[in-house]
Amino acid sequence: MAQWQNIVGKPVDAAGFDDHVRQLCDWKWQPQFITLHNSAIPSLSQRPDGFTAQHIANLASYYQRLGWRAGPHLFIDDRQIWLFSPLTSPGRHSPSWNRVAVGVEMLGDYAREDFTSGRGAKVRALTISALTTLSRRLGLRADSLRLHKEDPATSHDCPGKNVDKAAIIADVARAMAI
Ligand SMILES: [Zn+2]
């Protein structure tokens, strides 16, 4: 429970996320890669204005009710990056990889919703910038990225098929080279 008092629950833009990550110190773990998720429920259409502070607080109580001491590190919608579980400690989002992977949750159901146009493209662009910032800070290669559904211990088809892993890796690699 105590760990939930540390929930960040704060929205930042891409530059604000870069500042936040730059200032982090006292890391209690060494992440080896980033795992990407989509929320599925809620979908983009269920959250026409993205996440609100209340939605984020509700997510925190939801995980708490499950008895989880942490959740994903970030929730990303089409407007902002929500800091959730502190990046300096392991989160909980993917059964095999919680101890080794940063968890990034994107708003949307990309089995059905578009990821390369409209609001989905905005989520994608913010996600690329967040992955770039994290990969630089943690010394990760862009191609170390894994999708939740690649975890052999999960049955979730997450994120949906419209999330093209190779295209994301290419965009992050390009951004990291700048
Ligand atoms: Zn997932």
PDB file of C-alpha atoms and ligand atoms in Angstrom:
ATOM      1  CA  MET A   1       0.000   0.000   0.000  1.00  0.00           C
ATOM      2  CA  ALA A   2       2.694   2.427   1.033  1.00  0.00           C
ATOM      3  CA  GLN A   3       4.129   2.324  -2.442  1.00  0.00           C
ATOM      4  CA  TRP A   4       0.931   3.819  -3.815  1.00  0.00           C
ATOM      5  CA  GLN A   5       1.596   6.981  -1.880  1.00  0.00           C
ATOM      6  CA  ASN A   6       4.426   7.427  -4.336  1.00  0.00           C
ATOM      7  CA  ILE A   7       2.179   7.304  -7.341  1.00  0.00           C
ATOM      8  CA  VAL A   8       3.140  10.192  -9.525  1.00  0.00           C
ATOM      9  CA  GLY A   9      -0.196  10.690 -11.308  1.00  0.00           C
ATOM     10  CA  LYS A  10       1.023  13.750 -13.165  1.00  0.00           C
ATOM     11  CA  PRO A  11       0.597  14.678 -16.848  1.00  0.00           C
ATOM     12  CA  VAL A  12       3.576  15.972 -18.833  1.00  0.00           C
ATOM     13  CA  ASP A  13       4.257  16.745 -22.489  1.00  0.00           C
ATOM     14  CA  ALA A  14       7.205  15.239 -24.382  1.00  0.00           C
ATOM     15  CA  ALA A  15       9.635  17.942 -23.197  1.00  0.00           C
ATOM     16  CA  GLY A  16       8.321  17.687 -19.644  1.00  0.00           C
ATOM     17  CA  PHE A  17       8.850  13.927 -19.719  1.00  0.00           C
ATOM     18  CA  ASP A  18      12.420  14.440 -20.896  1.00  0.00           C
ATOM     19  CA  ASP A  19      13.043  16.832 -17.966  1.00  0.00           C
ATOM     20  CA  HIS A  20      11.427  14.405 -15.519  1.00  0.00           C
ATOM     21  CA  VAL A  21      13.543  11.459 -16.647  1.00  0.00           C
ATOM     22  CA  ARG A  22      16.714  13.550 -16.682  1.00  0.00           C
ATOM     23  CA  GLN A  23      16.152  14.479 -13.038  1.00  0.00           C
ATOM     24  CA  LEU A  24      15.467  10.949 -11.786  1.00  0.00           C
ATOM     25  CA  CYS A  25      18.103   9.505  -9.501  1.00  0.00           C
ATOM     26  CA  ASP A  26      18.357   6.758  -6.905  1.00  0.00           C
ATOM     27  CA  TRP A  27      17.217   4.004  -9.294  1.00  0.00           C
ATOM     28  CA  LYS A  28      16.306   0.857  -7.347  1.00  0.00           C
ATOM     29  CA  TRP A  29      16.543  -1.385 -10.404  1.00  0.00           C
ATOM     30  CA  GLN A  30      18.153  -1.540 -13.814  1.00  0.00           C
ATOM     31  CA  PRO A  31      15.532  -1.873 -16.573  1.00  0.00           C
ATOM     32  CA  GLN A  32      16.703  -4.009 -19.487  1.00  0.00           C
ATOM     33  CA  PHE A  33      13.971  -3.153 -21.976  1.00  0.00           C
ATOM     34  CA  ILE A  34      10.598  -1.476 -22.386  1.00  0.00           C
ATOM     35  CA  THR A  35       7.326  -3.382 -22.776  1.00  0.00           C
ATOM     36  CA  LEU A  36       4.557  -1.724 -24.770  1.00  0.00           C
ATOM     37  CA  HIS A  37       0.847  -2.195 -24.073  1.00  0.00           C
ATOM     38  CA  ASN A  38      -2.491  -0.804 -25.174  1.00  0.00           C
ATOM     39  CA  SER A  39      -5.346  -0.323 -22.740  1.00  0.00           C
ATOM     40  CA  ALA A  40      -7.945  -1.963 -25.071  1.00  0.00           C
ATOM     41  CA  ILE A  41     -10.603  -1.088 -22.485  1.00  0.00           C
ATOM     42  CA  PRO A  42     -10.858   1.850 -22.347  1.00  0.00           C
ATOM     43  CA  SER A  43     -10.504   2.465 -26.059  1.00  0.00           C
ATOM     44  CA  LEU A  44      -9.836   5.868 -27.614  1.00  0.00           C
ATOM     45  CA  SER A  45     -13.541   6.237 -28.361  1.00  0.00           C
ATOM     46  CA  GLN A  46     -14.378   5.550 -24.708  1.00  0.00           C
ATOM     47  CA  ARG A  47     -12.057   8.386 -23.661  1.00  0.00           C
ATOM     48  CA  PRO A  48     -12.843  11.215 -26.110  1.00  0.00           C
ATOM     49  CA  ASP A  49     -10.707  13.681 -24.118  1.00  0.00           C
ATOM     50  CA  GLY A  50      -7.967  11.238 -23.196  1.00  0.00           C
ATOM     51  CA  PHE A  51      -7.333  10.380 -19.552  1.00  0.00           C
ATOM     52  CA  THR A  52      -8.290  12.861 -16.839  1.00  0.00           C
ATOM     53  CA  ALA A  53      -6.684  13.088 -13.393  1.00  0.00           C
ATOM     54  CA  GLN A  54      -9.778  11.283 -12.086  1.00  0.00           C
ATOM     55  CA  HIS A  55      -9.307   8.416 -14.557  1.00  0.00           C
ATOM     56  CA  ILE A  56      -5.701   8.057 -13.425  1.00  0.00           C
ATOM     57  CA  ALA A  57      -6.737   8.089  -9.753  1.00  0.00           C
ATOM     58  CA  ASN A  58      -9.369   5.427 -10.550  1.00  0.00           C
ATOM     59  CA  LEU A  59      -6.711   3.274 -12.214  1.00  0.00           C
ATOM     60  CA  ALA A  60      -4.556   3.554  -9.099  1.00  0.00           C
ATOM     61  CA  SER A  61      -7.456   2.393  -6.878  1.00  0.00           C
ATOM     62  CA  TYR A  62      -8.238  -0.394  -9.341  1.00  0.00           C
ATOM     63  CA  TYR A  63      -4.710  -1.807  -9.109  1.00  0.00           C
ATOM     64  CA  GLN A  64      -4.774  -1.324  -5.369  1.00  0.00           C
ATOM     65  CA  ARG A  65      -7.981  -3.382  -5.138  1.00  0.00           C
ATOM     66  CA  LEU A  66      -6.251  -6.137  -7.103  1.00  0.00           C
ATOM     67  CA  GLY A  67      -3.652  -6.094  -4.344  1.00  0.00           C
ATOM     68  CA  TRP A  68      -0.952  -4.859  -6.703  1.00  0.00           C
ATOM     69  CA  ARG A  69       1.776  -2.668  -5.255  1.00  0.00           C
ATOM     70  CA  ALA A  70       2.459  -1.008  -8.598  1.00  0.00           C
ATOM     71  CA  GLY A  71       1.147  -0.786 -12.155  1.00  0.00           C
ATOM     72  CA  PRO A  72       2.576   0.372 -15.476  1.00  0.00           C
ATOM     73  CA  HIS A  73       5.063   3.241 -15.320  1.00  0.00           C
ATOM     74  CA  LEU A  74       3.358   5.419 -17.922  1.00  0.00           C
ATOM     75  CA  PHE A  75      -0.073   5.903 -19.455  1.00  0.00           C
ATOM     76  CA  ILE A  76       0.059   7.728 -22.761  1.00  0.00           C
ATOM     77  CA  ASP A  77      -3.007   9.227 -24.430  1.00  0.00           C
ATOM     78  CA  ASP A  78      -3.353  11.549 -27.417  1.00  0.00           C
ATOM     79  CA  ARG A  79      -2.649  14.655 -25.330  1.00  0.00           C
ATOM     80  CA  GLN A  80      -0.095  13.821 -22.666  1.00  0.00           C
ATOM     81  CA  ILE A  81       2.130  11.331 -20.922  1.00  0.00           C
ATOM     82  CA  TRP A  82       0.812  10.399 -17.481  1.00  0.00           C
ATOM     83  CA  LEU A  83       3.513   9.477 -14.975  1.00  0.00           C
ATOM     84  CA  PHE A  84       2.089   6.547 -13.003  1.00  0.00           C
ATOM     85  CA  SER A  85       4.283   4.093 -11.055  1.00  0.00           C
ATOM     86  CA  PRO A  86       7.678   5.650 -10.279  1.00  0.00           C
ATOM     87  CA  LEU A  87      10.209   4.814 -12.999  1.00  0.00           C
ATOM     88  CA  THR A  88      12.914   4.300 -10.396  1.00  0.00           C
ATOM     89  CA  SER A  89      11.261   1.047  -9.157  1.00  0.00           C
ATOM     90  CA  PRO A  90       9.815  -2.008 -10.905  1.00  0.00           C
ATOM     91  CA  GLY A  91       6.158  -1.747 -11.971  1.00  0.00           C
ATOM     92  CA  ARG A  92       3.574  -4.463 -12.628  1.00  0.00           C
ATOM     93  CA  HIS A  93       2.234  -4.985 -16.147  1.00  0.00           C
ATOM     94  CA  SER A  94       3.633  -8.156 -17.759  1.00  0.00           C
ATOM     95  CA  PRO A  95       3.956 -11.440 -15.848  1.00  0.00           C
ATOM     96  CA  SER A  96       7.464 -12.475 -16.901  1.00  0.00           C
ATOM     97  CA  TRP A  97       9.044  -9.073 -17.133  1.00  0.00           C
ATOM     98  CA  ASN A  98       8.037  -6.879 -14.201  1.00  0.00           C
ATOM     99  CA  ARG A  99      11.506  -7.037 -12.649  1.00  0.00           C
ATOM    100  CA  VAL A 100      13.304  -6.120 -15.853  1.00  0.00           C
ATOM    101  CA  ALA A 101      11.026  -3.980 -18.019  1.00  0.00           C
ATOM    102  CA  VAL A 102       9.557  -0.508 -17.929  1.00  0.00           C
ATOM    103  CA  GLY A 103       5.805  -0.760 -18.667  1.00  0.00           C
ATOM    104  CA  VAL A 104       4.297   1.742 -21.100  1.00  0.00           C
ATOM    105  CA  GLU A 105       0.528   1.636 -21.526  1.00  0.00           C
ATOM    106  CA  MET A 106      -1.025   3.425 -24.518  1.00  0.00           C
ATOM    107  CA  LEU A 107      -4.669   4.507 -24.525  1.00  0.00           C
ATOM    108  CA  GLY A 108      -6.516   2.734 -27.349  1.00  0.00           C
ATOM    109  CA  ASP A 109      -7.716  -0.578 -28.671  1.00  0.00           C
ATOM    110  CA  TYR A 110      -5.399  -1.066 -31.623  1.00  0.00           C
ATOM    111  CA  ALA A 111      -6.945  -4.344 -32.627  1.00  0.00           C
ATOM    112  CA  ARG A 112      -9.736  -2.101 -33.963  1.00  0.00           C
ATOM    113  CA  GLU A 113      -8.657   1.526 -33.737  1.00  0.00           C
ATOM    114  CA  ASP A 114      -6.268   3.224 -36.126  1.00  0.00           C
ATOM    115  CA  PHE A 115      -2.719   3.763 -34.854  1.00  0.00           C
ATOM    116  CA  THR A 116      -1.334   5.779 -37.755  1.00  0.00           C
ATOM    117  CA  SER A 117      -3.972   8.465 -38.264  1.00  0.00           C
ATOM    118  CA  GLY A 118      -6.154  10.706 -36.137  1.00  0.00           C
ATOM    119  CA  ARG A 119      -5.938  10.345 -32.378  1.00  0.00           C
ATOM    120  CA  GLY A 120      -4.095   7.037 -32.603  1.00  0.00           C
ATOM    121  CA  ALA A 121      -1.277   8.758 -34.479  1.00  0.00           C
ATOM    122  CA  LYS A 122      -1.030  11.309 -31.675  1.00  0.00           C
ATOM    123  CA  VAL A 123      -0.721   8.532 -29.094  1.00  0.00           C
ATOM    124  CA  ARG A 124       1.902   6.924 -31.328  1.00  0.00           C
ATOM    125  CA  ALA A 125       3.935  10.151 -31.667  1.00  0.00           C
ATOM    126  CA  LEU A 126       3.979  10.744 -27.896  1.00  0.00           C
ATOM    127  CA  THR A 127       4.917   7.102 -27.363  1.00  0.00           C
ATOM    128  CA  ILE A 128       7.845   7.381 -29.798  1.00  0.00           C
ATOM    129  CA  SER A 129       9.145  10.408 -27.901  1.00  0.00           C
ATOM    130  CA  ALA A 130       8.739   8.695 -24.518  1.00  0.00           C
ATOM    131  CA  LEU A 131      10.498   5.533 -25.763  1.00  0.00           C
ATOM    132  CA  THR A 132      13.301   7.671 -27.186  1.00  0.00           C
ATOM    133  CA  THR A 133      13.784   9.538 -23.896  1.00  0.00           C
ATOM    134  CA  LEU A 134      13.752   6.311 -21.861  1.00  0.00           C
ATOM    135  CA  SER A 135      16.037   4.398 -24.217  1.00  0.00           C
ATOM    136  CA  ARG A 136      18.609   7.197 -24.125  1.00  0.00           C
ATOM    137  CA  ARG A 137      18.478   7.523 -20.345  1.00  0.00           C
ATOM    138  CA  LEU A 138      18.623   3.770 -19.704  1.00  0.00           C
ATOM    139  CA  GLY A 139      21.179   3.002 -22.399  1.00  0.00           C
ATOM    140  CA  LEU A 140      18.784   0.717 -24.273  1.00  0.00           C
ATOM    141  CA  ARG A 141      18.844  -0.070 -27.966  1.00  0.00           C
ATOM    142  CA  ALA A 142      15.660   0.847 -29.822  1.00  0.00           C
ATOM    143  CA  ASP A 143      15.285  -2.777 -30.931  1.00  0.00           C
ATOM    144  CA  SER A 144      15.215  -4.073 -27.368  1.00  0.00           C
ATOM    145  CA  LEU A 145      11.523  -3.054 -27.278  1.00  0.00           C
ATOM    146  CA  ARG A 146       9.047  -5.875 -26.609  1.00  0.00           C
ATOM    147  CA  LEU A 147       5.302  -6.055 -26.922  1.00  0.00           C
ATOM    148  CA  HIS A 148       3.264  -7.438 -24.016  1.00  0.00           C
ATOM    149  CA  LYS A 149       1.917 -10.221 -26.235  1.00  0.00           C
ATOM    150  CA  GLU A 150       5.498 -11.479 -26.729  1.00  0.00           C
ATOM    151  CA  ASP A 151       5.591 -12.448 -23.055  1.00  0.00           C
ATOM    152  CA  PRO A 152       5.154 -16.246 -23.143  1.00  0.00           C
ATOM    153  CA  ALA A 153       3.303 -16.076 -19.825  1.00  0.00           C
ATOM    154  CA  THR A 154       0.506 -13.859 -21.119  1.00  0.00           C
ATOM    155  CA  SER A 155      -2.568 -14.700 -23.145  1.00  0.00           C
ATOM    156  CA  HIS A 156      -3.380 -11.036 -23.831  1.00  0.00           C
ATOM    157  CA  ASP A 157      -3.265  -9.967 -27.458  1.00  0.00           C
ATOM    158  CA  CYS A 158      -1.670  -6.694 -26.384  1.00  0.00           C
ATOM    159  CA  PRO A 159      -1.146  -4.335 -28.055  1.00  0.00           C
ATOM    160  CA  GLY A 160      -3.517  -4.937 -30.998  1.00  0.00           C
ATOM    161  CA  LYS A 161      -2.323  -5.827 -34.489  1.00  0.00           C
ATOM    162  CA  ASN A 162      -2.321  -2.214 -35.724  1.00  0.00           C
ATOM    163  CA  VAL A 163       0.746  -1.558 -33.566  1.00  0.00           C
ATOM    164  CA  ASP A 164       3.650  -2.286 -35.918  1.00  0.00           C
ATOM    165  CA  LYS A 165       6.656  -3.081 -33.738  1.00  0.00           C
ATOM    166  CA  ALA A 166       9.243  -2.787 -36.523  1.00  0.00           C
ATOM    167  CA  ALA A 167       7.946   0.649 -37.528  1.00  0.00           C
ATOM    168  CA  ILE A 168       8.088   1.867 -33.921  1.00  0.00           C
ATOM    169  CA  ILE A 169      11.630   0.590 -33.486  1.00  0.00           C
ATOM    170  CA  ALA A 170      12.678   2.325 -36.724  1.00  0.00           C
ATOM    171  CA  ASP A 171      11.169   5.623 -35.562  1.00  0.00           C
ATOM    172  CA  VAL A 172      12.780   5.406 -32.123  1.00  0.00           C
ATOM    173  CA  ALA A 173      16.160   4.510 -33.643  1.00  0.00           C
ATOM    174  CA  ARG A 174      15.883   7.500 -35.986  1.00  0.00           C
ATOM    175  CA  ALA A 175      14.968   9.832 -33.119  1.00  0.00           C
ATOM    176  CA  MET A 176      17.813   8.507 -30.953  1.00  0.00           C
ATOM    177  CA  ALA A 177      20.302   9.224 -33.739  1.00  0.00           C
ATOM    178  CA  ILE A 178      19.368  12.911 -33.886  1.00  0.00           C
TER     179      ILE A 178
HETATM  180 ZN    ZN B   1      -0.619  -5.304 -22.068  1.00  0.00          ZN
END
